[in-house]
Tab-separated table of C-alpha atoms in Angstrom:
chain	number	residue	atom	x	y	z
R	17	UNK	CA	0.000	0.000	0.000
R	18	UNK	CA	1.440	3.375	-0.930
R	19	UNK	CA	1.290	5.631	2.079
R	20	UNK	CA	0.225	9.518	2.013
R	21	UNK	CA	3.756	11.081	1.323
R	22	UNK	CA	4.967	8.556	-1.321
R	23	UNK	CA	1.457	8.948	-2.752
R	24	UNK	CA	1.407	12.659	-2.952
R	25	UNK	CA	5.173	12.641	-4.191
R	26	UNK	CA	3.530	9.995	-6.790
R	27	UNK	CA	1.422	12.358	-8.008
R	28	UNK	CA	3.386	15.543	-7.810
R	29	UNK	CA	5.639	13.830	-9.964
R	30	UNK	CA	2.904	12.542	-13.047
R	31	UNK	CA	1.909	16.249	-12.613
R	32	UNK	CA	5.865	17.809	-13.384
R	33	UNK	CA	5.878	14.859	-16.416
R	34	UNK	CA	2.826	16.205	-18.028
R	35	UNK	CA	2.981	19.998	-17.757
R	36	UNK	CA	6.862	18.842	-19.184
R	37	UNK	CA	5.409	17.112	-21.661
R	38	UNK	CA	2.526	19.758	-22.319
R	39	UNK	CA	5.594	22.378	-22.232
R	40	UNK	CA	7.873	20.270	-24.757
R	41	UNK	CA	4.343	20.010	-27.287
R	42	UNK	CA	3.677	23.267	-27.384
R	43	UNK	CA	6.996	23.953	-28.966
R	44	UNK	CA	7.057	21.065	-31.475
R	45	UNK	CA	5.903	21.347	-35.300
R	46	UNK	CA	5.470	18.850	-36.894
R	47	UNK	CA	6.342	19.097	-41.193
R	48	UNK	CA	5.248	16.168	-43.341
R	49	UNK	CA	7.882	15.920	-46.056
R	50	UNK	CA	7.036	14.305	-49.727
R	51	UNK	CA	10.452	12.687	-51.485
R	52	UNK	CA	12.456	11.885	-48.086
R	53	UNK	CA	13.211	8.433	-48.647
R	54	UNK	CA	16.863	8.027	-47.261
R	55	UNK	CA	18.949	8.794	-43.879
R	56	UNK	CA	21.500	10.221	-46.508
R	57	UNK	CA	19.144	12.430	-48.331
R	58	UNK	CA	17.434	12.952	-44.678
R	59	UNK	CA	20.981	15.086	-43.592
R	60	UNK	CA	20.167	18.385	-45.872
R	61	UNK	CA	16.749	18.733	-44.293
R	62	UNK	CA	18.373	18.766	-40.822
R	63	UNK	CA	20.853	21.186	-41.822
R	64	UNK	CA	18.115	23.365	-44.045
R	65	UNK	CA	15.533	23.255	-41.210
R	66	UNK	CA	17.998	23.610	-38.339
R	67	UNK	CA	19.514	26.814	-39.263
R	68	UNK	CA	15.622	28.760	-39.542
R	69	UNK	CA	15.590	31.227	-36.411
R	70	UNK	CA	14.864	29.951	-33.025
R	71	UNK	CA	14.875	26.251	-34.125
R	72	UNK	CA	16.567	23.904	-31.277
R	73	UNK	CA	16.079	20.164	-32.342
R	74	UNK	CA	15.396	18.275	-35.591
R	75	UNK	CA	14.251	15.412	-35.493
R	76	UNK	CA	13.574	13.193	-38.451
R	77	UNK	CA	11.516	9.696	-38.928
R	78	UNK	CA	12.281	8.736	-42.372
R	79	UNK	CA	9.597	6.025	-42.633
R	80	UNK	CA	6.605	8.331	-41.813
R	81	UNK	CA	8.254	11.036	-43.954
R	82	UNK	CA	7.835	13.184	-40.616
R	83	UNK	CA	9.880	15.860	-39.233
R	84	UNK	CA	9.537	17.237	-36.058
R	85	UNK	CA	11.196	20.973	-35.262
R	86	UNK	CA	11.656	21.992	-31.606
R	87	UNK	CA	11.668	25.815	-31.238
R	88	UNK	CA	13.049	27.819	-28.393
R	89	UNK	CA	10.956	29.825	-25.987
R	90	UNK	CA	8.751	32.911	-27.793
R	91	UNK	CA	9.735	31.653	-31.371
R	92	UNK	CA	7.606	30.358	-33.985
R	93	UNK	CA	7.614	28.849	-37.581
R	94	UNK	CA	5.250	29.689	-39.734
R	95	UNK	CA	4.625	27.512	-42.902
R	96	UNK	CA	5.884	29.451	-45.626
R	97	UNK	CA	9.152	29.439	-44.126
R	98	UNK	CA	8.829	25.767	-43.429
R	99	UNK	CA	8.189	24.941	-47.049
R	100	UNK	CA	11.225	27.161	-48.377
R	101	UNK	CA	13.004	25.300	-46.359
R	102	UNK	CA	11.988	22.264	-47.010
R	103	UNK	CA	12.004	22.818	-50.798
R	104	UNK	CA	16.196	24.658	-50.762
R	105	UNK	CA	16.721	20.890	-49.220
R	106	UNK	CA	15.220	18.852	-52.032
R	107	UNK	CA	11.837	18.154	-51.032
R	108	UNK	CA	8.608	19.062	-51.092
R	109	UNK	CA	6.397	20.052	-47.499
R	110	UNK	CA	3.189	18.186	-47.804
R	111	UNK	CA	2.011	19.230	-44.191
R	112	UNK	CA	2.267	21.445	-42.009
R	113	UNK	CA	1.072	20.979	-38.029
R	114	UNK	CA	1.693	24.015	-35.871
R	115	UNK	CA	1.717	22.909	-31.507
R	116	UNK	CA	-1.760	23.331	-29.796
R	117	UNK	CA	-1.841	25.870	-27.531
M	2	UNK	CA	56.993	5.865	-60.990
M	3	UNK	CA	55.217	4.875	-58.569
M	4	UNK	CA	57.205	7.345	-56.117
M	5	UNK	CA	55.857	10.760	-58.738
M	6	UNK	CA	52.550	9.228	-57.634
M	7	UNK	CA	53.001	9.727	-53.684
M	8	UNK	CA	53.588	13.052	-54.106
M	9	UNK	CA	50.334	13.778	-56.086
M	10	UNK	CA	48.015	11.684	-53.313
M	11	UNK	CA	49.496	13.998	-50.460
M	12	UNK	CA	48.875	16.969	-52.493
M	13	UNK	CA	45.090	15.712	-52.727
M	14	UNK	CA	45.219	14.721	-48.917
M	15	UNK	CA	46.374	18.775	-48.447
M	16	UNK	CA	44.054	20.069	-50.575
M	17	UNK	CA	40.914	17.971	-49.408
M	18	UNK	CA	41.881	19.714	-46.196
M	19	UNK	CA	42.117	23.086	-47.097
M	20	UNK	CA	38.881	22.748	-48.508
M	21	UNK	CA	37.344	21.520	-45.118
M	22	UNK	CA	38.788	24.328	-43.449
M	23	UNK	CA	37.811	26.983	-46.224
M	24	UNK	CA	34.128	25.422	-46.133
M	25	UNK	CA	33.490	24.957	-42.856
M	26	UNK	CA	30.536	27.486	-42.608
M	27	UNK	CA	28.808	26.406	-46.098
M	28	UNK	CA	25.834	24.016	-46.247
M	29	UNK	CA	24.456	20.509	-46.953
M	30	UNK	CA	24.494	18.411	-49.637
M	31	UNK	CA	22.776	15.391	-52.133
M	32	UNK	CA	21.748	11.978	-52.222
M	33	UNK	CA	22.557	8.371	-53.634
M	34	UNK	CA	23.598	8.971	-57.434
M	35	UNK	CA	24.774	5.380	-59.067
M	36	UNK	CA	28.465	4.430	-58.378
M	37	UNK	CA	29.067	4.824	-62.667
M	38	UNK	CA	25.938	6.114	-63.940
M	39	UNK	CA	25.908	9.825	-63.258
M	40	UNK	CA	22.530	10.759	-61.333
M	41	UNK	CA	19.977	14.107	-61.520
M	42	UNK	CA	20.230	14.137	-57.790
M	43	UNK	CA	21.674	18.191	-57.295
M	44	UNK	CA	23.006	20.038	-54.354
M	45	UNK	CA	21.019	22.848	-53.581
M	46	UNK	CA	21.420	25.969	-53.249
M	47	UNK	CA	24.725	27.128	-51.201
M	48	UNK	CA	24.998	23.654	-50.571
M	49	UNK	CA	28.630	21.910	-51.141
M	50	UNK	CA	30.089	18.368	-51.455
M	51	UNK	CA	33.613	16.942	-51.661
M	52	UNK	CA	34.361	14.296	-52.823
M	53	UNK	CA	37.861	12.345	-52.583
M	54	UNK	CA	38.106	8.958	-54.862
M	55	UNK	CA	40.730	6.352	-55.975
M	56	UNK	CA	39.992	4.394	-59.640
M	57	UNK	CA	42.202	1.619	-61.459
M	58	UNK	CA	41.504	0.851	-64.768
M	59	UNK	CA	43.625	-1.830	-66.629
M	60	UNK	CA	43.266	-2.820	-70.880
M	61	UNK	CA	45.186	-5.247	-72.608
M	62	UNK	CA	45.308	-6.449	-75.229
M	63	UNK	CA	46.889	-6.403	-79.064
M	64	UNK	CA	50.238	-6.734	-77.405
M	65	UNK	CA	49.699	-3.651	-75.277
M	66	UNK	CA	48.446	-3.521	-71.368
M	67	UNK	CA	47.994	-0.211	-70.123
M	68	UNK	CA	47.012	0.479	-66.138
M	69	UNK	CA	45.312	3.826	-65.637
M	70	UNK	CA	45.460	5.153	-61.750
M	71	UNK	CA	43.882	8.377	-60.655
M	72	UNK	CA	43.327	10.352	-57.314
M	73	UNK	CA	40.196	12.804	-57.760
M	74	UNK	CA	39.552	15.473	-56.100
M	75	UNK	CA	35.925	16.815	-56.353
M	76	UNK	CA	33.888	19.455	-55.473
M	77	UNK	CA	29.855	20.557	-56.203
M	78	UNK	CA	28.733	23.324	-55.290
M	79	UNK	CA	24.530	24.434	-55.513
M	80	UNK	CA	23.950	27.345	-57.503
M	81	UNK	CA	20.341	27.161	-56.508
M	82	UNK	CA	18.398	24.636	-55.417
M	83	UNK	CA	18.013	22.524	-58.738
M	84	UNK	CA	21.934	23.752	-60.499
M	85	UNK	CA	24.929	22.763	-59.657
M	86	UNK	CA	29.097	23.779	-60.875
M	87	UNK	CA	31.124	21.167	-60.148
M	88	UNK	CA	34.933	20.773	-61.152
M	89	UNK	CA	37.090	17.364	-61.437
M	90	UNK	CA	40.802	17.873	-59.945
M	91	UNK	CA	42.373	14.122	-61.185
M	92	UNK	CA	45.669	13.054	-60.675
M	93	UNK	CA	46.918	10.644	-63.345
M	94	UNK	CA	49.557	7.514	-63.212
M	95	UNK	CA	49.451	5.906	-66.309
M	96	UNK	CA	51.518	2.816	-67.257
M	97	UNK	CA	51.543	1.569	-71.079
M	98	UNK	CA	54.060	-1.298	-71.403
M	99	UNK	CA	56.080	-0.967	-68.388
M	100	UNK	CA	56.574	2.740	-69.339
M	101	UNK	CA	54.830	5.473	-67.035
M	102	UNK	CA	54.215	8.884	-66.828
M	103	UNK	CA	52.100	10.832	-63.617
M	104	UNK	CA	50.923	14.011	-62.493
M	105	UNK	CA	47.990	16.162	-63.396
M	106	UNK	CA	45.129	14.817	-65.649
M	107	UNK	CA	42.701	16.589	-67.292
M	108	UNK	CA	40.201	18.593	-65.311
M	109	UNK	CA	36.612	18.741	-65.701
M	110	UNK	CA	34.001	21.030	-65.680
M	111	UNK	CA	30.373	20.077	-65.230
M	112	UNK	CA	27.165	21.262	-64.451
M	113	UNK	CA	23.778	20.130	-63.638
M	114	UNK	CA	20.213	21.310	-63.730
M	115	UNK	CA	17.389	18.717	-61.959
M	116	UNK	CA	14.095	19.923	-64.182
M	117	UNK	CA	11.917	18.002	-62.934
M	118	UNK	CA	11.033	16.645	-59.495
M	119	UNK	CA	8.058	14.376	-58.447
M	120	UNK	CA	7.591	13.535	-54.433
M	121	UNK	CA	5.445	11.676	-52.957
M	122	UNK	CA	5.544	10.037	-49.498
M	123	UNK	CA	8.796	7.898	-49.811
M	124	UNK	CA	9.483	8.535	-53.120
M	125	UNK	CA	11.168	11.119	-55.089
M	126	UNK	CA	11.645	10.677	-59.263
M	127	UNK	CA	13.748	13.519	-60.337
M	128	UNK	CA	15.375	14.390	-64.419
M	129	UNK	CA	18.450	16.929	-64.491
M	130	UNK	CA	19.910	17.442	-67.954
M	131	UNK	CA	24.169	17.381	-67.761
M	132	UNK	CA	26.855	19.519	-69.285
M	133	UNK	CA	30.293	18.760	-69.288
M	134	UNK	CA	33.975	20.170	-70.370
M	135	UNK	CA	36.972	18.453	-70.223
M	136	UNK	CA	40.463	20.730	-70.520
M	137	UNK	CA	43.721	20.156	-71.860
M	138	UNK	CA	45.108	20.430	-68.493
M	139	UNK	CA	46.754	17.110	-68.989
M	140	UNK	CA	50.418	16.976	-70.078
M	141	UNK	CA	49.762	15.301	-73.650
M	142	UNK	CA	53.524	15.750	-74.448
M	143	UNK	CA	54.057	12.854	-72.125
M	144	UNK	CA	54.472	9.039	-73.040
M	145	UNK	CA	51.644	7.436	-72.115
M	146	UNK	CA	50.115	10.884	-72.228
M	147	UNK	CA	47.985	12.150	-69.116
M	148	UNK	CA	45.713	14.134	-70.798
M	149	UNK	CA	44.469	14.375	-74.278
M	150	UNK	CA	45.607	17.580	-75.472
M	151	UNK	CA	41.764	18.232	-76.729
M	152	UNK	CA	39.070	20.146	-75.334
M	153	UNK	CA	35.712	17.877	-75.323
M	154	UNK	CA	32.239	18.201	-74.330
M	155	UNK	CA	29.448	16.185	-72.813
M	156	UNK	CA	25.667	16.563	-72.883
M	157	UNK	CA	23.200	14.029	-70.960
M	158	UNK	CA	20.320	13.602	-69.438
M	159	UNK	CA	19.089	11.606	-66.286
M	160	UNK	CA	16.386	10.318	-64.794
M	161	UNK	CA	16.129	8.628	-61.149
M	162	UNK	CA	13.797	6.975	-58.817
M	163	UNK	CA	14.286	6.844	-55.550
M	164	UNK	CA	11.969	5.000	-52.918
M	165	UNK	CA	12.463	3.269	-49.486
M	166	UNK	CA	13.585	-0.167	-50.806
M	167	UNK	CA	14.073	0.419	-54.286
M	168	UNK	CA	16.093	2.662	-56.759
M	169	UNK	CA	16.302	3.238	-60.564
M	170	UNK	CA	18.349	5.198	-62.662
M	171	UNK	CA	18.824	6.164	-66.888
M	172	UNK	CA	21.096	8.100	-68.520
M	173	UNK	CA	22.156	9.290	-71.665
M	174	UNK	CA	24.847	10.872	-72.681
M	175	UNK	CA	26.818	12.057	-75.936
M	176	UNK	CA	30.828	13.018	-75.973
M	177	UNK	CA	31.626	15.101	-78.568
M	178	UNK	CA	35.873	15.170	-79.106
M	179	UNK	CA	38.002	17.979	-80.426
M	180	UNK	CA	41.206	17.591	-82.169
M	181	UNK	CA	44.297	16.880	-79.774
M	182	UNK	CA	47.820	17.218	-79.686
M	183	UNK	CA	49.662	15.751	-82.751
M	184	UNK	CA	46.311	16.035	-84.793
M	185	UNK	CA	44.480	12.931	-82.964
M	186	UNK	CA	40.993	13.274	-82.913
M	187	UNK	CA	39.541	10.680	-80.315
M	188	UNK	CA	36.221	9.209	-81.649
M	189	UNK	CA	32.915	10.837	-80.388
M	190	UNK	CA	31.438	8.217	-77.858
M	191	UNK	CA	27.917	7.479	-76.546
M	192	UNK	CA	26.933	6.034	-73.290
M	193	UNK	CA	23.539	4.833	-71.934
M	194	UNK	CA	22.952	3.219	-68.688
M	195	UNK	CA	20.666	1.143	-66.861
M	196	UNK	CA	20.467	0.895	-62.988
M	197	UNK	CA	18.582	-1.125	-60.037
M	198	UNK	CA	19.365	-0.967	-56.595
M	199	UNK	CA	17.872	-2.182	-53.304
M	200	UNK	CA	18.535	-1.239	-50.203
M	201	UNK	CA	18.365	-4.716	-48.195
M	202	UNK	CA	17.601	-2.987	-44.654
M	203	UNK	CA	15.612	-0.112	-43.884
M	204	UNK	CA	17.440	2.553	-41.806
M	205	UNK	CA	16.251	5.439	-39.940
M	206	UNK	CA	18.077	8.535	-39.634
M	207	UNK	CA	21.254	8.684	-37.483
M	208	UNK	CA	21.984	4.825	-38.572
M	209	UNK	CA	24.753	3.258	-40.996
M	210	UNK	CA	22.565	2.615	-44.238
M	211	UNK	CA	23.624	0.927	-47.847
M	212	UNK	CA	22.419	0.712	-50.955
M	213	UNK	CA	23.719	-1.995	-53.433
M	214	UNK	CA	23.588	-1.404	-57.123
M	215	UNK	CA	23.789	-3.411	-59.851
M	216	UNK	CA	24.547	-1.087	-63.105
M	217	UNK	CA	24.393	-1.679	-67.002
M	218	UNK	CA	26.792	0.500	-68.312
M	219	UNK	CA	26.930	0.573	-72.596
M	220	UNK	CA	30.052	2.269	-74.198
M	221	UNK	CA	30.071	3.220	-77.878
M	222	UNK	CA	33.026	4.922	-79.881
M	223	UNK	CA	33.558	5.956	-83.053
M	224	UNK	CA	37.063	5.416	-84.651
M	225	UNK	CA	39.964	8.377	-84.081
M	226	UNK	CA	41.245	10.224	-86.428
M	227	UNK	CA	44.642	11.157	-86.978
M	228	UNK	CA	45.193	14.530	-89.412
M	229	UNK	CA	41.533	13.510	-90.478
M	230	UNK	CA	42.028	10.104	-91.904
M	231	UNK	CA	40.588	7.303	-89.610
M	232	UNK	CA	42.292	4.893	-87.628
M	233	UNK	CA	41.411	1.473	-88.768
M	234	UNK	CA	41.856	-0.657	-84.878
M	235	UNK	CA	40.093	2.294	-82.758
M	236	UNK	CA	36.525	2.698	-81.658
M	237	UNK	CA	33.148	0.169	-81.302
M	238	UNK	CA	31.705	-1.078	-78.167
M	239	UNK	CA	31.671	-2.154	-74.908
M	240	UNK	CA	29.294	-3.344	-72.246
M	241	UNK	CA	30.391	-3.491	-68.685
M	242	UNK	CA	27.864	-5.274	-65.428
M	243	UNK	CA	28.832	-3.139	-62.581
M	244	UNK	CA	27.958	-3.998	-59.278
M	245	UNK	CA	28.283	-1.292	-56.645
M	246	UNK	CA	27.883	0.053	-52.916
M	247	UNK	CA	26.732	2.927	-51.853
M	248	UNK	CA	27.149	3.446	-47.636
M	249	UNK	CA	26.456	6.635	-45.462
M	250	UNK	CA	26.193	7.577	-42.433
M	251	UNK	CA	24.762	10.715	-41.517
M	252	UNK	CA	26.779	13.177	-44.024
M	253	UNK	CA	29.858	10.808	-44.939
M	254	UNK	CA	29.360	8.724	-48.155
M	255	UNK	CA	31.219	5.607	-49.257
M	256	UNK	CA	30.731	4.916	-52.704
M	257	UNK	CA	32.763	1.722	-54.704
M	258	UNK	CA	32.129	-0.144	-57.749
M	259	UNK	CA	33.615	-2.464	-60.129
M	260	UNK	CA	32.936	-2.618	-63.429
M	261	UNK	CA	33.564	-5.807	-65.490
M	262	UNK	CA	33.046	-6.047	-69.180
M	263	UNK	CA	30.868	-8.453	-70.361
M	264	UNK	CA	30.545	-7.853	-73.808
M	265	UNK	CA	32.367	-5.723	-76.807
M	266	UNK	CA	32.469	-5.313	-80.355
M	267	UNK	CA	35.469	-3.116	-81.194
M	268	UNK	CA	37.005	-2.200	-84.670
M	269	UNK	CA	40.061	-4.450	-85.901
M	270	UNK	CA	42.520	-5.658	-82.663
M	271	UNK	CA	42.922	-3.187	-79.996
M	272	UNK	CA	43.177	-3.679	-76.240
M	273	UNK	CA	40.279	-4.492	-74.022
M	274	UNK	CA	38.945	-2.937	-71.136
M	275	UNK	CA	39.682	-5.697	-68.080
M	276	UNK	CA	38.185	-3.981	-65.141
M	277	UNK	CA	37.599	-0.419	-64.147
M	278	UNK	CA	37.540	-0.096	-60.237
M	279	UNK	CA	36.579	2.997	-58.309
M	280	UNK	CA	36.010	4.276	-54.649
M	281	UNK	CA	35.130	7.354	-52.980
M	282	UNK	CA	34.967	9.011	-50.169
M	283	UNK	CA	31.933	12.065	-50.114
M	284	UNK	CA	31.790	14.761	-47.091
M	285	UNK	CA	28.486	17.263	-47.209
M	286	UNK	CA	28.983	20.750	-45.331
């Protein structure tokens, strides 16, 4: 049985993971990219993508064609931007998902 | 001979590092072109790639055997994001008959525009069309000469398909030859190729991948002239199978091939390709 402190540490804790995780979403966009089809190929949309103001992290998932951007605090992307960068890479943006707020 | 050679691979060694150093700011780079077949696949625009390879070519044949060795040094640079300049630095060691000669070859000049592109979710099919100059850079005063002594020209075009699993490539292409030193005039050739490749496992970003091609490379020359009057034992055909590797991680590229003739019909008795061999090393900024 989990007693009142470990309990309310317990919970404390799932509560710091989601607002984290709530935190970390609301920073994320996500840009569905047409053409992207090898780890290779995948390098020059890292490089295109990570040099756009205020991005932090690239990451890339060849297989769903999905790249996700992680901007820093008060920045934003906007899709036009995405897709020029997207498109000086090689490829072609086929969606664009901004974070919920 | 082989000691005039050393020299020349340091010098590329140098240079491949000054370049590193002078491009360390500039920007990324292309994909999986065929190890022989030249591919539409462009760097874009401000993007740059260097590329470092090694090839050995050997004929014989007619009482001749001739080993060609080369150190290339090349770089591609995006104009914008579908035209490239690129230049060819080689480094020749020919041997003809136990007699050699090295230094530098005959440097290229190429460019490339990708006009069409077609994505779709794991899939891109692209075209470029290809331009090429060779210069008389090479010493054609030389015996076996490194370079030869004309200025030629080279127009293709290229199609590719590139998927997940699977990969395709076409080309075409045309060399027209000028008139060398001592009046030779090297036949105009033609080349067409047909590519498959697979790539056995599927990788994900930030893992070791390879491609493995198999290529169908088809060679066809017309016969040299010499003051205008042909040269009966010169030009015809030849048909290499070229099997191939194309590995990467991140933005390092290692590409080799072999290429091994499998079928010829050249003019009168002349020597015979054996093998052409060729590896590379590619870097994207």
């Amino acid at each position: 049985m989990i007693k009142f402190p470990q309990r309310t540490g317990l919970i404390l804790g799932l509560m710091l993971f989601a607002a984290t995780a709530a935190f970390a979403d609301s920073h994320v966009y996500k840009l569905y990219v047409d053409g992207l089809a090898c780890p290779f190929c995948a390098y020059g949309v890292e490089k295109k993508v990570g040099g756009l103001d205020g991005v932090e992290k690239v990451e890339i998932e060849i297989e769903d064609g999905l790249v996700a951007v992680t901007l820093a605090d008060g920045a934003t992307l906007d899709e036009a931007t995405a897709k020029q960068a997207v498109d000086e890479a090689g490829f072609t943006l086929r969606k664009f998902e901004a974070p919920k707020k | 001979m082989k000691l005039t050679f050393i020299p020349a691979m340091q010098a590329t060694w140098i240079g491949v590092l000054v370049a590193v150093g002078v491009v360390a700011a500039t920007k990324p780079a292309a994909a999986h072109n065929p190890i022989f077949t030249p591919g539409p696949h462009v760097v874009y625009g401000g993007g740059l790639e260097a590329t470092v390879g090694y090839s050995r070519n050997r004929a014989s044949g007619a009482g001749e055997r001739e080993t060609e060795q080369e150190v290339e040094l090349e770089f591609e640079y995006g104009l914008t994001a579908d035209w490239t300049a690129e230049i060819e630095l080689p480094f020749v060691d020919k041997d003809l008959n136990d007699s050699g000669s090295s230094g530098l070859g005959d440097i290229v000049l190429r460019s490339r525009y990708r006009f069409l592109r077609l994505d779709t979710p794991g899939l891109q099919r692209s075209a470029a069309v290809l331009g090429q100059v060779k210069l008389p850079t090479g010493d054609d005063g030389r015996t076996p000469r490194l370079g030869s002594g004309s200025t030629d020209f080279v127009g293709g075009l290229l199609y590719g398909h590139e998927s997940r699993r699977w990969y395709y490539n076409l080309a075409a292409r045309y060399r027209l030859n000028t008139v060398g030193g001592g009046g030779l005039e090297k036949g105009d050739k033609q080349f067409l190729d047909i590519v498959g490749g697979v790539r056995p496992v599927l990788t994900g970003y930030l893992e070791p991948d390879a491609v493995v091609f198999l290529e169908l490379n088809w060679e066809n020359a017309g016969r040299d002239t010499l003051n205008g009057a042909d040269i009966a034992a010169t030009g015809g055909w030849e048909l290499f199978l070229s099997p191939g590797i194309f590995a990467t991680y991140r933005n390092v590229a290692l590409r080799t091939g072999i290429q091994i003739p499998i079928a010829h019909g050249l003019n009168g008795t002349q020597p015979e390709s054996d093998y052409r061999f060729k590896f590379e090393i590619k870097y994207t900024f």
